[in-house]
Amino acid sequence: MLNNQHIDIIKSTIPLLESAGPALTVHFYQRMFTHNPELKDIFNMTHQQTGRQSVALFEAIAAYAKNIENLSALTTAVERIAQKHTSFNIQPEHYQIVGLHLIETLRELAPDAFTAEVEEAWTAAYLFLAKVFIDREAELYLQRKQAVGGWEAARAFIVSEKTQESELVKSFVLTPKDGESVLDYIPGQYIGIEVQPTGSDYNEIRQYSLSDQPNGKHYRISVKREGHGTDQAGLVSNHLHDFVQVGDEVKLYAPAGDFMYQERNKPVTLISAGVGVTPMQSMLELLNSSSKAEAVTYLHACEDSSQHSFSNRVQQIMDTNGWAAKTWYMKTENEPCEHTFEGMMNLEEISRLESFSEGDFYICGPVGFMKNIVEQLDSLDVSRDRVHYEVFGPHSNF
């Protein structure tokens, strides 16, 4: 049981954590994968190599320590992480393993400071937080298992369509092998897909946003080719692009995610860059089929027209409904026009649209792009409660 004495001790160790920095979590992961290599089939090993996961975990540990007396401040982060964990099929026994290696890491890196009292406090704190996650994830697993078309753990799907959407993006339609229905989702959410890439010793699980509206029959993901084929950063995306074909089998985990379209009877602005277009496409398809849809503005940025995914479909939807679509290319083949601009996305150019005064904004793309867009919205006096965004990989706030 976490008590006041434990809380005081945890707070006293914050300087120790900050002095250790991400090196603490690098040591933790190295230790855990050495003793429990089977977890390499669950964790994203690309993020291990790039260091992103170590930094994200350190920031999470530091945030927990700093908010140990006000855990309500972490509610959003807990929900986001719990959703992500379910797409990896994280189970209670995994928390036992992580807890063991976290405590041993603290002991090994700070043997003089890691007294019996500190160990007791951090053990109590970890068990308390682990229970929060375990309980929430159990709720999510049960909800999805009991829902129409739902399931638990991995489920076999067949690739029924594979389509080139742009120079770097291919879509995959995934149909359940058992022929039964699939669980509905809310546009903006993602799905976990498990494959064993060619030449890899481990299974790899990745999350990809669903890029169509729910239909109860199948799912669609749209995957950007990353890296250069042999790069760890592109391990799964290149495998999907080059080796997974129509008729092949993959494993999926039920849809998850806390970034989702919210029906609020207001104008909607969908803003994306690059492959961040995928959840926006799902939202757009839903809005297109809805009799209650308000005015929609669709803003997209990418390198050039060859990398512009779904451009024809988007224009068809926008023309049919009389909605506004604007595109920014870093380089254009033709002169910029009323609907196409060159360079970085600049919201000043469309800030007179109705959506800016009262609508909701959904944003997805590279972190730098989204940070810039949020700053632009701030400068245009758009309140943060109208701004919703999604970050791929270890999460960031800005």
CSV table of C-alpha atoms in Angstrom, one decimal:
chain,number,residue,atom,x,y,z
A,1,MET,CA,0.0,0.0,0.0
A,2,LEU,CA,1.4,3.4,-1.0
A,3,ASN,CA,1.5,5.7,2.0
A,4,ASN,CA,2.6,9.3,2.9
A,5,GLN,CA,6.1,8.1,3.9
A,6,HIS,CA,6.5,6.4,0.6
A,7,ILE,CA,5.4,9.5,-1.2
A,8,ASP,CA,7.9,11.7,0.6
A,9,ILE,CA,10.7,9.2,-0.2
A,10,ILE,CA,9.7,9.1,-3.9
A,11,LYS,CA,9.7,12.9,-4.1
A,12,SER,CA,13.2,13.0,-2.5
A,13,THR,CA,14.6,10.8,-5.2
A,14,ILE,CA,13.5,13.1,-8.1
A,15,PRO,CA,17.0,14.8,-8.2
A,16,LEU,CA,18.5,11.3,-8.4
A,17,LEU,CA,16.3,10.5,-11.4
A,18,GLU,CA,17.0,13.8,-13.1
A,19,SER,CA,20.8,13.3,-12.7
A,20,ALA,CA,20.6,9.8,-14.1
A,21,GLY,CA,18.5,11.0,-17.1
A,22,PRO,CA,17.6,8.6,-19.9
A,23,ALA,CA,20.7,6.5,-19.1
A,24,LEU,CA,18.6,5.0,-16.4
A,25,THR,CA,16.0,3.6,-18.8
A,26,VAL,CA,18.7,2.6,-21.3
A,27,HIS,CA,20.2,0.4,-18.6
A,28,PHE,CA,16.7,-0.9,-17.7
A,29,TYR,CA,15.9,-2.0,-21.2
A,30,GLN,CA,19.3,-3.6,-21.7
A,31,ARG,CA,18.9,-5.5,-18.4
A,32,MET,CA,15.3,-6.6,-19.2
A,33,PHE,CA,16.0,-7.8,-22.7
A,34,THR,CA,19.1,-9.7,-21.5
A,35,HIS,CA,17.1,-11.6,-18.9
A,36,ASN,CA,13.8,-11.8,-20.8
A,37,PRO,CA,14.6,-11.8,-24.5
A,38,GLU,CA,11.1,-13.1,-25.2
A,39,LEU,CA,9.9,-9.5,-24.7
A,40,LYS,CA,11.6,-8.5,-28.0
A,41,ASP,CA,8.5,-10.1,-29.6
A,42,ILE,CA,6.4,-7.4,-28.0
A,43,PHE,CA,8.5,-4.2,-27.7
A,44,ASN,CA,9.2,-2.0,-30.7
A,45,MET,CA,12.9,-2.7,-31.2
A,46,THR,CA,13.3,0.2,-33.6
A,47,HIS,CA,12.5,2.6,-30.8
A,48,GLN,CA,15.2,0.8,-28.7
A,49,GLN,CA,17.8,1.4,-31.4
A,50,THR,CA,16.9,5.1,-31.9
A,51,GLY,CA,16.6,5.8,-28.2
A,52,ARG,CA,13.1,7.2,-28.4
A,53,GLN,CA,11.6,4.6,-26.1
A,54,SER,CA,14.2,5.1,-23.5
A,55,VAL,CA,13.6,8.8,-23.4
A,56,ALA,CA,9.8,8.3,-23.3
A,57,LEU,CA,10.1,5.9,-20.4
A,58,PHE,CA,12.4,8.2,-18.5
A,59,GLU,CA,10.0,11.1,-19.0
A,60,ALA,CA,7.1,8.9,-17.8
A,61,ILE,CA,8.9,7.8,-14.7
A,62,ALA,CA,9.9,11.4,-13.9
A,63,ALA,CA,6.4,12.6,-14.4
A,64,TYR,CA,5.0,9.9,-12.1
A,65,ALA,CA,7.5,10.8,-9.4
A,66,LYS,CA,6.7,14.5,-9.7
A,67,ASN,CA,2.9,14.0,-9.7
A,68,ILE,CA,2.8,11.2,-7.0
A,69,GLU,CA,0.5,13.4,-4.9
A,70,ASN,CA,-1.7,14.4,-7.9
A,71,LEU,CA,-2.1,11.4,-10.1
A,72,SER,CA,-5.2,13.0,-11.7
A,73,ALA,CA,-2.7,15.1,-13.7
A,74,LEU,CA,-1.6,11.9,-15.4
A,75,THR,CA,-5.1,10.6,-16.3
A,76,THR,CA,-4.8,11.5,-20.0
A,77,ALA,CA,-1.3,9.9,-20.2
A,78,VAL,CA,-2.5,6.7,-18.4
A,79,GLU,CA,-5.4,6.3,-20.8
A,80,ARG,CA,-3.1,6.8,-23.8
A,81,ILE,CA,-0.6,4.3,-22.6
A,82,ALA,CA,-3.3,1.7,-21.5
A,83,GLN,CA,-4.8,1.9,-25.0
A,84,LYS,CA,-1.4,1.4,-26.6
A,85,HIS,CA,-0.6,-1.5,-24.3
A,86,THR,CA,-3.7,-3.4,-25.4
A,87,SER,CA,-2.6,-3.2,-29.0
A,88,PHE,CA,0.6,-5.1,-27.9
A,89,ASN,CA,-1.5,-7.5,-25.8
A,90,ILE,CA,0.3,-6.5,-22.6
A,91,GLN,CA,-0.7,-8.8,-19.7
A,92,PRO,CA,-0.4,-8.6,-15.9
A,93,GLU,CA,2.7,-10.9,-15.9
A,94,HIS,CA,4.5,-8.4,-18.0
A,95,TYR,CA,4.2,-5.8,-15.3
A,96,GLN,CA,5.9,-8.2,-12.8
A,97,ILE,CA,8.9,-8.5,-15.2
A,98,VAL,CA,9.1,-4.8,-15.8
A,99,GLY,CA,8.8,-4.0,-12.0
A,100,LEU,CA,11.6,-6.5,-11.2
A,101,HIS,CA,14.0,-4.9,-13.7
A,102,LEU,CA,13.1,-1.3,-12.7
A,103,ILE,CA,13.9,-1.9,-9.1
A,104,GLU,CA,17.1,-3.8,-9.9
A,105,THR,CA,18.1,-1.0,-12.3
A,106,LEU,CA,17.7,1.6,-9.5
A,107,ARG,CA,19.7,-0.6,-7.2
A,108,GLU,CA,22.5,-1.1,-9.7
A,109,LEU,CA,22.8,2.5,-10.8
A,110,ALA,CA,22.6,4.1,-7.3
A,111,PRO,CA,23.7,1.5,-4.8
A,112,ASP,CA,24.5,4.1,-2.1
A,113,ALA,CA,21.2,6.0,-2.4
A,114,PHE,CA,19.0,2.9,-2.9
A,115,THR,CA,18.4,2.1,0.7
A,116,ALA,CA,15.8,-0.4,2.0
A,117,GLU,CA,13.4,2.5,2.6
A,118,VAL,CA,13.8,3.7,-1.0
A,119,GLU,CA,13.3,0.2,-2.4
A,120,GLU,CA,10.2,-0.2,-0.3
A,121,ALA,CA,8.8,3.2,-1.5
A,122,TRP,CA,9.5,2.6,-5.2
A,123,THR,CA,8.2,-0.9,-5.0
A,124,ALA,CA,4.9,0.3,-3.5
A,125,ALA,CA,4.7,3.2,-6.0
A,126,TYR,CA,5.3,0.8,-9.0
A,127,LEU,CA,2.8,-1.7,-7.8
A,128,PHE,CA,0.2,1.0,-7.3
A,129,LEU,CA,0.7,2.4,-10.8
A,130,ALA,CA,0.8,-1.1,-12.3
A,131,LYS,CA,-2.5,-1.9,-10.8
A,132,VAL,CA,-4.0,1.2,-12.4
A,133,PHE,CA,-2.8,0.0,-15.8
A,134,ILE,CA,-3.8,-3.6,-15.2
A,135,ASP,CA,-7.3,-2.7,-14.1
A,136,ARG,CA,-7.9,-0.3,-17.0
A,137,GLU,CA,-6.4,-2.6,-19.6
A,138,ALA,CA,-8.6,-5.5,-18.2
A,139,GLU,CA,-11.6,-3.3,-18.8
A,140,LEU,CA,-10.6,-2.5,-22.4
A,141,TYR,CA,-9.9,-6.2,-23.1
A,142,LEU,CA,-13.3,-7.2,-21.8
A,143,GLN,CA,-15.2,-4.5,-23.6
A,144,ARG,CA,-13.6,-5.5,-26.9
A,145,LYS,CA,-14.1,-9.2,-26.3
A,146,GLN,CA,-17.8,-8.8,-25.5
A,147,ALA,CA,-18.6,-6.3,-28.3
A,148,VAL,CA,-20.1,-7.4,-31.7
A,149,GLY,CA,-17.2,-8.5,-33.8
A,150,GLY,CA,-14.8,-8.3,-30.9
A,151,TRP,CA,-12.0,-10.6,-29.9
A,152,GLU,CA,-9.1,-10.9,-27.4
A,153,ALA,CA,-5.4,-11.5,-28.1
A,154,ALA,CA,-4.3,-12.0,-31.7
A,155,ARG,CA,-6.8,-12.8,-34.5
A,156,ALA,CA,-5.9,-14.1,-38.0
A,157,PHE,CA,-6.7,-11.8,-40.9
A,158,ILE,CA,-6.1,-12.2,-44.7
A,159,VAL,CA,-4.8,-9.4,-46.9
A,160,SER,CA,-7.7,-9.1,-49.4
A,161,GLU,CA,-6.5,-5.9,-51.2
A,162,LYS,CA,-3.2,-4.1,-51.6
A,163,THR,CA,-3.3,-0.7,-53.3
A,164,GLN,CA,-0.7,2.0,-54.1
A,165,GLU,CA,-2.0,5.3,-52.8
A,166,SER,CA,1.0,7.4,-53.5
A,167,GLU,CA,4.7,7.1,-54.1
A,168,LEU,CA,5.4,5.9,-50.6
A,169,VAL,CA,2.1,4.7,-49.2
A,170,LYS,CA,0.2,1.5,-49.8
A,171,SER,CA,-3.2,0.5,-48.4
A,172,PHE,CA,-4.0,-3.0,-47.1
A,173,VAL,CA,-7.5,-4.2,-46.7
A,174,LEU,CA,-7.6,-6.9,-44.0
A,175,THR,CA,-10.4,-9.4,-43.8
A,176,PRO,CA,-10.9,-11.9,-40.9
A,177,LYS,CA,-9.8,-15.4,-41.7
A,178,ASP,CA,-12.8,-16.8,-39.9
A,179,GLY,CA,-15.3,-14.9,-42.0
A,180,GLU,CA,-17.0,-13.3,-39.0
A,181,SER,CA,-17.7,-9.6,-38.4
A,182,VAL,CA,-15.1,-7.2,-37.0
A,183,LEU,CA,-15.2,-4.8,-34.1
A,184,ASP,CA,-16.3,-1.2,-34.9
A,185,TYR,CA,-13.9,1.6,-34.1
A,186,ILE,CA,-14.0,5.4,-34.0
A,187,PRO,CA,-12.1,7.2,-36.8
A,188,GLY,CA,-8.7,8.3,-35.5
A,189,GLN,CA,-8.0,5.0,-33.7
A,190,TYR,CA,-5.3,2.5,-34.8
A,191,ILE,CA,-4.9,-1.3,-34.9
A,192,GLY,CA,-1.9,-3.4,-33.9
A,193,ILE,CA,-0.5,-5.7,-36.6
A,194,GLU,CA,2.0,-8.5,-35.9
A,195,VAL,CA,4.3,-9.9,-38.5
A,196,GLN,CA,7.7,-11.5,-38.6
A,197,PRO,CA,9.7,-9.5,-41.1
A,198,THR,CA,12.0,-11.3,-43.6
A,199,GLY,CA,15.4,-11.8,-42.0
A,200,SER,CA,14.2,-10.9,-38.5
A,201,ASP,CA,14.6,-13.2,-35.5
A,202,TYR,CA,11.6,-11.7,-33.7
A,203,ASN,CA,7.9,-11.0,-34.3
A,204,GLU,CA,7.3,-7.3,-34.6
A,205,ILE,CA,4.1,-5.4,-33.6
A,206,ARG,CA,3.3,-2.0,-35.1
A,207,GLN,CA,0.3,0.3,-34.8
A,208,TYR,CA,-1.2,1.8,-37.9
A,209,SER,CA,-4.1,4.2,-38.1
A,210,LEU,CA,-7.3,2.9,-39.7
A,211,SER,CA,-7.8,4.8,-42.9
A,212,ASP,CA,-11.4,4.0,-43.7
A,213,GLN,CA,-14.7,4.4,-41.9
A,214,PRO,CA,-15.9,1.3,-39.9
A,215,ASN,CA,-18.0,-1.2,-41.9
A,216,GLY,CA,-18.1,-4.3,-39.6
A,217,LYS,CA,-16.5,-6.5,-42.4
A,218,HIS,CA,-12.8,-5.6,-42.7
A,219,TYR,CA,-10.2,-3.0,-41.8
A,220,ARG,CA,-7.9,-0.8,-43.9
A,221,ILE,CA,-4.5,0.5,-43.0
A,222,SER,CA,-2.3,2.7,-45.2
A,223,VAL,CA,1.4,2.3,-44.6
A,224,LYS,CA,4.2,4.6,-45.5
A,225,ARG,CA,7.5,3.0,-46.6
A,226,GLU,CA,10.1,4.2,-44.1
A,227,GLY,CA,13.9,3.9,-44.3
A,228,HIS,CA,15.6,2.1,-47.1
A,229,GLY,CA,14.6,-1.5,-46.8
A,230,THR,CA,17.5,-2.7,-44.6
A,231,ASP,CA,17.2,0.1,-42.0
A,232,GLN,CA,15.7,-0.9,-38.7
A,233,ALA,CA,13.5,2.2,-39.0
A,234,GLY,CA,11.7,0.7,-42.0
A,235,LEU,CA,11.8,-2.9,-40.9
A,236,VAL,CA,8.0,-3.5,-40.8
A,237,SER,CA,6.8,-1.0,-43.4
A,238,ASN,CA,9.3,-2.4,-46.0
A,239,HIS,CA,8.2,-5.9,-45.2
A,240,LEU,CA,4.6,-5.0,-45.7
A,241,HIS,CA,5.3,-3.1,-48.9
A,242,ASP,CA,7.6,-5.7,-50.5
A,243,PHE,CA,6.7,-9.1,-49.1
A,244,VAL,CA,3.1,-9.2,-47.8
A,245,GLN,CA,0.8,-9.9,-50.7
A,246,VAL,CA,-2.9,-10.4,-51.3
A,247,GLY,CA,-3.9,-13.8,-49.7
A,248,ASP,CA,-1.2,-13.6,-47.0
A,249,GLU,CA,-2.1,-14.0,-43.3
A,250,VAL,CA,-1.3,-11.5,-40.6
A,251,LYS,CA,-2.3,-11.1,-36.9
A,252,LEU,CA,-4.3,-8.2,-35.7
A,253,TYR,CA,-5.1,-6.9,-32.2
A,254,ALA,CA,-8.4,-5.1,-31.6
A,255,PRO,CA,-8.7,-1.3,-32.5
A,256,ALA,CA,-7.4,1.0,-29.8
A,257,GLY,CA,-6.4,4.6,-29.2
A,258,ASP,CA,-7.6,7.7,-27.4
A,259,PHE,CA,-7.4,10.0,-30.5
A,260,MET,CA,-10.7,9.9,-32.1
A,261,TYR,CA,-13.4,11.9,-33.9
A,262,GLN,CA,-15.9,13.5,-31.5
A,263,GLU,CA,-19.4,14.3,-32.8
A,264,ARG,CA,-20.1,17.8,-31.5
A,265,ASN,CA,-22.3,19.4,-34.2
A,266,LYS,CA,-19.6,21.9,-35.1
A,267,PRO,CA,-17.5,22.6,-38.2
A,268,VAL,CA,-14.5,20.3,-38.5
A,269,THR,CA,-11.0,21.1,-39.8
A,270,LEU,CA,-8.8,18.1,-40.6
A,271,ILE,CA,-5.1,19.0,-40.8
A,272,SER,CA,-2.4,16.5,-41.7
A,273,ALA,CA,1.1,16.1,-43.2
A,274,GLY,CA,2.5,13.1,-44.9
A,275,VAL,CA,1.2,9.8,-43.7
A,276,GLY,CA,-0.7,11.6,-40.9
A,277,VAL,CA,-3.4,11.7,-43.6
A,278,THR,CA,-4.5,8.2,-42.6
A,279,PRO,CA,-6.7,8.9,-39.6
A,280,MET,CA,-8.0,12.1,-41.3
A,281,GLN,CA,-9.1,10.0,-44.2
A,282,SER,CA,-11.1,7.7,-41.8
A,283,MET,CA,-12.7,10.8,-40.3
A,284,LEU,CA,-13.5,12.3,-43.7
A,285,GLU,CA,-15.1,9.1,-45.0
A,286,LEU,CA,-17.3,9.0,-41.9
A,287,LEU,CA,-18.3,12.7,-42.2
A,288,ASN,CA,-19.1,12.1,-45.9
A,289,SER,CA,-21.5,9.4,-45.0
A,290,SER,CA,-23.1,11.3,-42.1
A,291,SER,CA,-26.4,13.1,-42.6
A,292,LYS,CA,-25.5,15.3,-39.6
A,293,ALA,CA,-22.0,16.5,-40.9
A,294,GLU,CA,-21.2,20.1,-40.5
A,295,ALA,CA,-18.9,22.1,-42.8
A,296,VAL,CA,-15.5,20.4,-43.3
A,297,THR,CA,-12.2,21.9,-44.1
A,298,TYR,CA,-9.4,19.6,-45.2
A,299,LEU,CA,-5.8,20.8,-45.1
A,300,HIS,CA,-2.9,18.6,-46.1
A,301,ALA,CA,0.8,19.1,-46.5
A,302,CYS,CA,3.4,16.8,-48.2
A,303,GLU,CA,6.5,16.9,-50.3
A,304,ASP,CA,4.9,17.0,-53.7
A,305,SER,CA,2.0,15.7,-55.7
A,306,SER,CA,3.6,12.2,-56.1
A,307,GLN,CA,3.4,11.8,-52.3
A,308,HIS,CA,-0.1,13.0,-51.9
A,309,SER,CA,-2.2,10.0,-50.8
A,310,PHE,CA,-6.0,9.8,-51.4
A,311,SER,CA,-5.9,13.1,-53.4
A,312,ASN,CA,-8.5,12.0,-55.9
A,313,ARG,CA,-10.9,10.5,-53.3
A,314,VAL,CA,-10.6,13.6,-51.1
A,315,GLN,CA,-11.4,16.0,-54.0
A,316,GLN,CA,-14.4,13.8,-55.0
A,317,ILE,CA,-15.8,14.0,-51.4
A,318,MET,CA,-15.1,17.8,-51.1
A,319,ASP,CA,-16.7,18.6,-54.4
A,320,THR,CA,-19.8,16.5,-53.7
A,321,ASN,CA,-20.3,18.2,-50.4
A,322,GLY,CA,-19.2,21.7,-51.3
A,323,TRP,CA,-16.4,21.6,-48.6
A,324,ALA,CA,-13.0,23.3,-48.8
A,325,ALA,CA,-9.8,21.5,-49.4
A,326,LYS,CA,-6.3,23.1,-49.4
A,327,THR,CA,-2.9,21.6,-50.1
A,328,TRP,CA,0.6,22.7,-49.4
A,329,TYR,CA,3.5,21.1,-51.4
A,330,MET,CA,7.1,21.8,-50.5
A,331,LYS,CA,7.7,21.8,-54.2
A,332,THR,CA,5.2,22.1,-57.0
A,333,GLU,CA,5.3,21.3,-60.7
A,334,ASN,CA,2.8,24.1,-61.6
A,335,GLU,CA,2.2,27.6,-60.3
A,336,PRO,CA,0.4,27.7,-56.9
A,337,CYS,CA,-3.3,28.3,-57.3
A,338,GLU,CA,-6.4,29.0,-55.1
A,339,HIS,CA,-6.4,25.6,-53.6
A,340,THR,CA,-2.7,24.7,-53.7
A,341,PHE,CA,0.2,26.5,-52.1
A,342,GLU,CA,4.0,26.1,-52.0
A,343,GLY,CA,6.0,25.8,-48.9
A,344,MET,CA,5.0,25.2,-45.2
A,345,MET,CA,1.4,25.2,-44.2
A,346,ASN,CA,0.3,28.7,-43.2
A,347,LEU,CA,-3.1,28.9,-41.5
A,348,GLU,CA,-3.3,32.7,-41.9
A,349,GLU,CA,-4.2,32.2,-45.5
A,350,ILE,CA,-7.5,30.5,-44.5
A,351,SER,CA,-8.1,31.9,-41.1
A,352,ARG,CA,-11.3,33.7,-42.2
A,353,LEU,CA,-13.1,30.4,-42.7
A,354,GLU,CA,-16.0,29.7,-40.4
A,355,SER,CA,-14.3,26.7,-38.8
A,356,PHE,CA,-11.7,29.0,-37.2
A,357,SER,CA,-14.2,30.8,-35.1
A,358,GLU,CA,-16.1,27.8,-33.7
A,359,GLY,CA,-15.0,24.5,-35.1
A,360,ASP,CA,-12.9,21.6,-33.9
A,361,PHE,CA,-9.4,20.8,-35.3
A,362,TYR,CA,-7.9,17.4,-35.7
A,363,ILE,CA,-4.2,17.2,-36.4
A,364,CYS,CA,-1.8,14.4,-37.3
A,365,GLY,CA,1.7,14.3,-38.8
A,366,PRO,CA,5.3,14.6,-37.8
A,367,VAL,CA,5.9,16.1,-34.3
A,368,GLY,CA,7.6,19.2,-35.7
A,369,PHE,CA,4.7,19.9,-38.1
A,370,MET,CA,2.0,19.4,-35.4
A,371,LYS,CA,3.9,21.6,-32.9
A,372,ASN,CA,4.0,24.4,-35.6
A,373,ILE,CA,0.3,24.0,-36.4
A,374,VAL,CA,-0.7,24.1,-32.7
A,375,GLU,CA,1.4,27.3,-32.3
A,376,GLN,CA,-0.3,28.8,-35.3
A,377,LEU,CA,-3.7,28.0,-33.8
A,378,ASP,CA,-2.7,29.5,-30.5
A,379,SER,CA,-1.7,32.7,-32.3
A,380,LEU,CA,-5.1,32.7,-34.0
A,381,ASP,CA,-6.9,32.4,-30.6
A,382,VAL,CA,-8.2,28.9,-31.2
A,383,SER,CA,-8.8,27.5,-27.7
A,384,ARG,CA,-6.9,24.3,-26.8
A,385,ASP,CA,-10.2,22.4,-26.0
A,386,ARG,CA,-11.0,22.6,-29.8
A,387,VAL,CA,-7.6,21.1,-30.8
A,388,HIS,CA,-7.1,17.3,-30.9
A,389,TYR,CA,-3.9,15.7,-32.1
A,390,GLU,CA,-2.1,12.3,-32.5
A,391,VAL,CA,1.6,11.6,-32.3
A,392,PHE,CA,3.0,8.4,-33.8
A,393,GLY,CA,5.4,6.5,-31.5
A,394,PRO,CA,6.4,7.5,-28.0
A,395,HIS,CA,4.1,10.4,-27.1
A,396,SER,CA,4.9,14.1,-26.9
A,397,ASN,CA,3.0,17.0,-25.6
A,398,PHE,CA,3.3,20.6,-26.7
